[in-house]
CSV table of C-alpha atoms and ligand atoms in Angstrom, one decimal:
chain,number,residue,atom,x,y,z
A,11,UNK,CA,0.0,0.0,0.0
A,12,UNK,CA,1.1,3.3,-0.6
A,13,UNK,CA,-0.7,6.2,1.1
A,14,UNK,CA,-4.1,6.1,2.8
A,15,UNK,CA,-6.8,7.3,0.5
A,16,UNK,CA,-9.8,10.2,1.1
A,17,UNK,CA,-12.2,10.4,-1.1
A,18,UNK,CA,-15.0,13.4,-0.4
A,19,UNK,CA,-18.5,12.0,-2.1
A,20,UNK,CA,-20.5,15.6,-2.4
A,21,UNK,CA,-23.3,13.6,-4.1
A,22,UNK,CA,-25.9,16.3,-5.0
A,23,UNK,CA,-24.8,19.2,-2.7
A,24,UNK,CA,-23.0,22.7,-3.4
A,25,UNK,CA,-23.6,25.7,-5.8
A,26,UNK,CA,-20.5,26.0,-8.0
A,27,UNK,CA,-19.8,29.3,-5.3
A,28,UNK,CA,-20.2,26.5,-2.5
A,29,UNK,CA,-18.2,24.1,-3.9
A,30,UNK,CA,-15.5,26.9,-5.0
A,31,UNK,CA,-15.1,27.8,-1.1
A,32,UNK,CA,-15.5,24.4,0.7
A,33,UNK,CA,-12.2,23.0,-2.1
A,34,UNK,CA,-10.0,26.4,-1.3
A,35,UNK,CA,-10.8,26.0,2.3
A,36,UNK,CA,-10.0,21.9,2.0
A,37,UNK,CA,-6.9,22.3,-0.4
A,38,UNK,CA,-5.5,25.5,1.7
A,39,UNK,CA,-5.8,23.2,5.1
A,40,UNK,CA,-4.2,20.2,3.2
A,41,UNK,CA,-1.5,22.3,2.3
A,42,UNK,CA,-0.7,24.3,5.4
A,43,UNK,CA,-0.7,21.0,7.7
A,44,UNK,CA,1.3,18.9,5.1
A,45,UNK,CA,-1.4,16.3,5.0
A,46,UNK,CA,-0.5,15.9,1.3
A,47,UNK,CA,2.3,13.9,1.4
A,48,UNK,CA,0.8,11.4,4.0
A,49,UNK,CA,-2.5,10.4,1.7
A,50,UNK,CA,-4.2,11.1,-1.3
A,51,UNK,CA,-7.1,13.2,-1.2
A,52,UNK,CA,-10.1,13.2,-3.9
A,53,UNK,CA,-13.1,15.3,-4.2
A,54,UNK,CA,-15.8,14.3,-6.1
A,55,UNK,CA,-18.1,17.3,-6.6
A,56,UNK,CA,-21.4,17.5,-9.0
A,57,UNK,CA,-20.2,17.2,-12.4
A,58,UNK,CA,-21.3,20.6,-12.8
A,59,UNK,CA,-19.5,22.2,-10.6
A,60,UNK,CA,-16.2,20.0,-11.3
A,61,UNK,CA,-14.8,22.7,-13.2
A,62,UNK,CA,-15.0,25.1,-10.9
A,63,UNK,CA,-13.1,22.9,-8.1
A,64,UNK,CA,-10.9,22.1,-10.9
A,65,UNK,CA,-9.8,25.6,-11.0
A,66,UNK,CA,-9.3,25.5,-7.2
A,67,UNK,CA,-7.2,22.5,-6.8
A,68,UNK,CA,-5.2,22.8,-10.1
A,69,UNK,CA,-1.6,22.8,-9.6
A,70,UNK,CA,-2.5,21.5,-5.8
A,71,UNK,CA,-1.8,18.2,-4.4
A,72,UNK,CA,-5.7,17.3,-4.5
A,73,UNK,CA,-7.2,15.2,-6.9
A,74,UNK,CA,-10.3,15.8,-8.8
A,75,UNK,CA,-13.1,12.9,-8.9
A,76,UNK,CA,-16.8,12.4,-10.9
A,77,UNK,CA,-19.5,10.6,-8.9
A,78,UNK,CA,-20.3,8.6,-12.1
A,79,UNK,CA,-20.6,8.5,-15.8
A,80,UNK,CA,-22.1,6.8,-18.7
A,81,UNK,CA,-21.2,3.1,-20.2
A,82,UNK,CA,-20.7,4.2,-23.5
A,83,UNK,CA,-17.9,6.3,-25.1
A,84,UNK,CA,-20.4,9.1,-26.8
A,85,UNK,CA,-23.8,9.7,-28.5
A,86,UNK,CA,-27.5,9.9,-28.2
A,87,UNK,CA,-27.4,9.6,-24.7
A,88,UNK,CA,-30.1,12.8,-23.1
A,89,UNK,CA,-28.4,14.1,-19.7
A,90,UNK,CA,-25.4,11.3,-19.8
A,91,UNK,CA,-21.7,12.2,-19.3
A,92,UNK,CA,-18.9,10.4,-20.4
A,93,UNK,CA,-15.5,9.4,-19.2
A,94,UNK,CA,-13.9,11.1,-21.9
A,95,UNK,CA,-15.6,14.5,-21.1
A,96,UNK,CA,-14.3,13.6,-16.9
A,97,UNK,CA,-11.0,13.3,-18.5
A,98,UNK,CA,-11.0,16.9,-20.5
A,99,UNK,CA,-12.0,18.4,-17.1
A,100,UNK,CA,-9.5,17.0,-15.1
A,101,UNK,CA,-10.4,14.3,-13.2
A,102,UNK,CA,-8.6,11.5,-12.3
A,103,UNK,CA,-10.9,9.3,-11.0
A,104,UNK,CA,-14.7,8.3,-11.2
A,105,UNK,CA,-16.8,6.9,-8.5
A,106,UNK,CA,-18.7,3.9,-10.3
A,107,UNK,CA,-21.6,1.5,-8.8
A,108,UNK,CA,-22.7,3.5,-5.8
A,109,UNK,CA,-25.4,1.9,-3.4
A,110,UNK,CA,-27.3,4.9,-4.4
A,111,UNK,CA,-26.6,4.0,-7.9
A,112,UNK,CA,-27.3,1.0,-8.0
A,113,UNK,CA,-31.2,1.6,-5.6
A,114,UNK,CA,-32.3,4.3,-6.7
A,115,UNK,CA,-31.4,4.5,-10.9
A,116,UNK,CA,-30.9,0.4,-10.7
A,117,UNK,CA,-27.6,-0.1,-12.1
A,118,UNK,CA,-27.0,-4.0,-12.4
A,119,UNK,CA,-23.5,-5.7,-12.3
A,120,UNK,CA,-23.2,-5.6,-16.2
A,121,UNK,CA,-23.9,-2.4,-16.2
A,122,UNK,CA,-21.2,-1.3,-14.0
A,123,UNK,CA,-18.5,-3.2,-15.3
A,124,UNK,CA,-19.3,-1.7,-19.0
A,125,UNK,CA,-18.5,1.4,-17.0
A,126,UNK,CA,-15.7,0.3,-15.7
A,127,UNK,CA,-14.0,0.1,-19.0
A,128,UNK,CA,-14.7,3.2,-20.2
A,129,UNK,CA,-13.2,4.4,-17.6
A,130,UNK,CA,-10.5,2.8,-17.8
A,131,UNK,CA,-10.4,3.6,-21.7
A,132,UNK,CA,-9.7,6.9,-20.6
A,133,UNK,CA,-7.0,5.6,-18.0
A,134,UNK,CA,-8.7,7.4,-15.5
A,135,UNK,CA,-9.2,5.4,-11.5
A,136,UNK,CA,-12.4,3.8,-11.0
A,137,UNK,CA,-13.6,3.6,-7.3
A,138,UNK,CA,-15.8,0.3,-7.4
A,139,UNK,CA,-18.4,0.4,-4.7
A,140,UNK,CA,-19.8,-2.9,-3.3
A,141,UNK,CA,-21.9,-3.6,-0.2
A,142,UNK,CA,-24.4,-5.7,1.7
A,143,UNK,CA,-28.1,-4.3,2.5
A,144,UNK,CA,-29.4,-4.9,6.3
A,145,UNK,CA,-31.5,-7.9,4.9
A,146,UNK,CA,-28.5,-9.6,3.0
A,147,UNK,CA,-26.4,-8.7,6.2
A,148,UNK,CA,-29.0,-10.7,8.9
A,149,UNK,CA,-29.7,-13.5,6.0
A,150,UNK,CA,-25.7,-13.9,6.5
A,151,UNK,CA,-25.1,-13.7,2.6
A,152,UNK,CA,-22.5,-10.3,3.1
A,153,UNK,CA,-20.0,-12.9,1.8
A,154,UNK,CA,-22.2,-13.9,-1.4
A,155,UNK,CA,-23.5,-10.8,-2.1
A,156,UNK,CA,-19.5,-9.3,-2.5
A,157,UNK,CA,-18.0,-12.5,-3.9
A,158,UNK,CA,-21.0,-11.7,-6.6
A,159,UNK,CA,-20.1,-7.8,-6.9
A,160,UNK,CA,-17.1,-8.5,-7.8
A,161,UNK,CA,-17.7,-10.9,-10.1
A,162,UNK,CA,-17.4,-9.7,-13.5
A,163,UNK,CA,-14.5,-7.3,-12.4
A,164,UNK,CA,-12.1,-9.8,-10.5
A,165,UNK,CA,-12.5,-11.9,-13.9
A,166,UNK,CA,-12.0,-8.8,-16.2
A,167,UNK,CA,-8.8,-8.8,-18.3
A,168,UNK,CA,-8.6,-5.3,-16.9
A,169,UNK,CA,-8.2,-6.1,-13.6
A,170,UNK,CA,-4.7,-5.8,-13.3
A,171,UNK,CA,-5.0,-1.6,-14.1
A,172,UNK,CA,-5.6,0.5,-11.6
A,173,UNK,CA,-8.8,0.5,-9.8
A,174,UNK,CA,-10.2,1.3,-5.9
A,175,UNK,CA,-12.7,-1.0,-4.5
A,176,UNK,CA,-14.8,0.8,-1.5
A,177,UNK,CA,-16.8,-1.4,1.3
A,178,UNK,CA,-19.8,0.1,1.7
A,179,UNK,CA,-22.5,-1.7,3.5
A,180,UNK,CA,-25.6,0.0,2.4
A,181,UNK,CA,-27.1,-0.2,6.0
A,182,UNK,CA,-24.4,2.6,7.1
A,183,UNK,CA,-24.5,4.9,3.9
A,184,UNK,CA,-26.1,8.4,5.4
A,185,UNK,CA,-27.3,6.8,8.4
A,186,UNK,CA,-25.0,7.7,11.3
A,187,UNK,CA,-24.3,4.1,12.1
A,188,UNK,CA,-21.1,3.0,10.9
A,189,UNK,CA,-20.2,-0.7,10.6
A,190,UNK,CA,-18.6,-1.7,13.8
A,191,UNK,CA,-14.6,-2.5,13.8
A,192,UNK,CA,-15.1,-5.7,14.0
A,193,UNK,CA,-17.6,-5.7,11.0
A,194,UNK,CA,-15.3,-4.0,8.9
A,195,UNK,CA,-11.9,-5.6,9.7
A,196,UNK,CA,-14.0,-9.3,8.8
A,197,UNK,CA,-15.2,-7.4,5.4
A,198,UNK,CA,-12.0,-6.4,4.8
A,199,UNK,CA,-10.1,-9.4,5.4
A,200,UNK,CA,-12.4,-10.9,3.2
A,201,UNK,CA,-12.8,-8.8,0.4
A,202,UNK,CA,-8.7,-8.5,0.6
A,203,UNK,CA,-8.3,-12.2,0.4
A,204,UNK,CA,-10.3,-12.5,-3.0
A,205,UNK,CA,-8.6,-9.9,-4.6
A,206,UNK,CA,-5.7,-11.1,-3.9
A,207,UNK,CA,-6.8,-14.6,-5.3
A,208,UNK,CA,-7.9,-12.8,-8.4
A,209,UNK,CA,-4.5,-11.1,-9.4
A,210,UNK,CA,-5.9,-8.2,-7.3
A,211,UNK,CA,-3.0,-7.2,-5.0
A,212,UNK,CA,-2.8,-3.6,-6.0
A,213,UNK,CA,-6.5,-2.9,-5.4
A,214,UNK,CA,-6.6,-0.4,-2.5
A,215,UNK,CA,-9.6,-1.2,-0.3
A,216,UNK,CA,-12.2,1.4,1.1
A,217,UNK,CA,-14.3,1.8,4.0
A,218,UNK,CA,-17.0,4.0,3.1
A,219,UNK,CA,-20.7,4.6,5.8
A,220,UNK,CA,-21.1,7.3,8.0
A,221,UNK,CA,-17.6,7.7,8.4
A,222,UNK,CA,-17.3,10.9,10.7
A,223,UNK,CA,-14.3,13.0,12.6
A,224,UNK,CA,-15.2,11.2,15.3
A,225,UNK,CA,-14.5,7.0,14.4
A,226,UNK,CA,-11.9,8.0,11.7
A,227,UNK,CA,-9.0,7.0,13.9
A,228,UNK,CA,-10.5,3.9,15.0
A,229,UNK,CA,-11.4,2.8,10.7
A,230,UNK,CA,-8.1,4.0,10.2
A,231,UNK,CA,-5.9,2.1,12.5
A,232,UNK,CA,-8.1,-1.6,11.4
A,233,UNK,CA,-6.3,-3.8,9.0
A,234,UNK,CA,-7.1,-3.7,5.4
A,235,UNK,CA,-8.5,-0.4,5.4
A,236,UNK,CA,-6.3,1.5,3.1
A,237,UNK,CA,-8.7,4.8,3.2
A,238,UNK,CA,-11.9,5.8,3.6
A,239,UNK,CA,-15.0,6.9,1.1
A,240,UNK,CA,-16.5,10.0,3.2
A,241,UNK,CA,-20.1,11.4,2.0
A,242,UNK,CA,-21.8,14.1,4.6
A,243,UNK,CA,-18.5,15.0,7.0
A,244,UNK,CA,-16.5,15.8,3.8
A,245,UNK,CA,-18.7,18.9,3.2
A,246,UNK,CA,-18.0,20.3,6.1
A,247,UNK,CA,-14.4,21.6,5.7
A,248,UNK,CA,-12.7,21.1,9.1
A,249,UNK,CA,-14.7,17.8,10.0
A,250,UNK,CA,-13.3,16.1,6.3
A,251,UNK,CA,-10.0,17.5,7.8
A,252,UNK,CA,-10.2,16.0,10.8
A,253,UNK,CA,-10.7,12.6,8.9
A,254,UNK,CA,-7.8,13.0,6.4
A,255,UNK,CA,-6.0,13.7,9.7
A,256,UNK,CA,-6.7,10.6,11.1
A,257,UNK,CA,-5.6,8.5,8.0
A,258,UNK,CA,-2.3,10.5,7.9
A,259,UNK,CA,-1.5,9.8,11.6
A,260,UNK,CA,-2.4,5.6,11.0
B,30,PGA,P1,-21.9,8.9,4.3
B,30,PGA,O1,-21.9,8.5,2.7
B,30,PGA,O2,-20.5,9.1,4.7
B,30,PGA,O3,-22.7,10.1,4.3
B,30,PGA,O4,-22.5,7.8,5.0
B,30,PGA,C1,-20.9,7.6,2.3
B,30,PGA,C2,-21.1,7.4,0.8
B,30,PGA,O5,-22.2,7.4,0.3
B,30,PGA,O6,-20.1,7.2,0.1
């Protein structure tokens, strides 16, 4: 593993003037308490306003992210985006497969690994996000339900380029109730044993569900967690801080 990874998930919040001043006051913090060379930090803002963060963090040590994009390459595709247009505005990587994805605009595994490789057509990082629901979680099939996830992608000839996989169990996403240590160390060491089985050693793995300031040091210190995928604390400047903090000091 290199260094620990943040990635800031902004889903559908901030004005471009919001997002402007929550990256300046994220990339001048970074900056002023040397966080940079101790992880990697992402922010994934609306692809509207990605341009406009874009302009904040150029020539900074943050990286610029998309929450998603479009399976195919280009064409008649009404309100799609595609990697290639993530690319010519900077970004570096692209969140594909969320839980909220995948709910709530039913994106199927086929679907996502289509994505997957137009991403990485553009050479840009996909963040893969897998996870449990509650029900698949008390039905005990956590381990089925991944194994399955990762399917198509562990069997992909592109599996040796470089991707991010992100454990989110659905159950914490936005809820305030974070997987326990000992839920996400087992996930972990599973999900870190299969990739490694599948020619997967690079992969850095994710934690991702209601990470706050608060239990960052306590993710961040569990084995296998190489980062952590932060929705509502990273738009609050000094609480996404905090957790970019905590990864630097594990
Ligand atoms: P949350 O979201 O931190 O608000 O739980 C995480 C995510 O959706 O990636």
């Amino acid at each position: 593993m290199t260094t620990p990874i943040v990635v800031g998930n902004w889903k559908m919040n901030t004005t471009a003037d919001q997002a402007r001043q929550l990256a300046e006051q994220i990339c001048s913090q970074v900056t002023e308490r040397a966080l940079d060379t101790r992880t990697t930090v992402v922010l994934c803002p609306p692809f509207v306003n990605l341009s406009a963060v874009g302009e904040v963090i150029e020539d900074r040590p943050i990286a610029l992210g998309a929450q998603n994009c479009w399976s195919e390459p280009y064409g008649a595709f009404t309100g799609e985006i595609s990697a290639a247009m993530l690319r010519a505005v900077g970004c570096r990587y692209v969140i594909v497969g969320h839980s909220e994805r995948r709910t709530i605009f039913r994106e199927d595994d086929q679907l996502i690994v289509r994505k997957l490789e137009r991403v990485w057509e553009e050479k840009l990082v996909p963040i893969l996000c897998i996870g449990e629901t509650l029900a698949e979680r008390q039905l005990h099939q956590t381990w089925d339900v991944l194994s399955r996830q990762l399917a198509l992608v562990s069997a992909h000839s592109s599996r040796t380029r470089a991707w991010i996989c992100a454990y989110e169990p659905v159950w914490a996403i936005g809820t305030g109730i974070a997987a326990t240590a000992e839920e996400i160390e087992q996930a972990h060491a599973y999900l870190r044993s299969f990739l490694d089985a599948h020619g997967c050693h690079h992969v850095p793995l994710l934690y991702g569900g209601s990470v706050t300031e608060e239990n960052a040091a306590s993710i961040a210190a569990i084995a296998h967690v190489d980062g952590v995928l932060v929705g509502g604390a990273s738009l609050v400047a000094e609480r996404f801080l905090r957790i970019i903090q905590a990864q630097a000091n594990a």
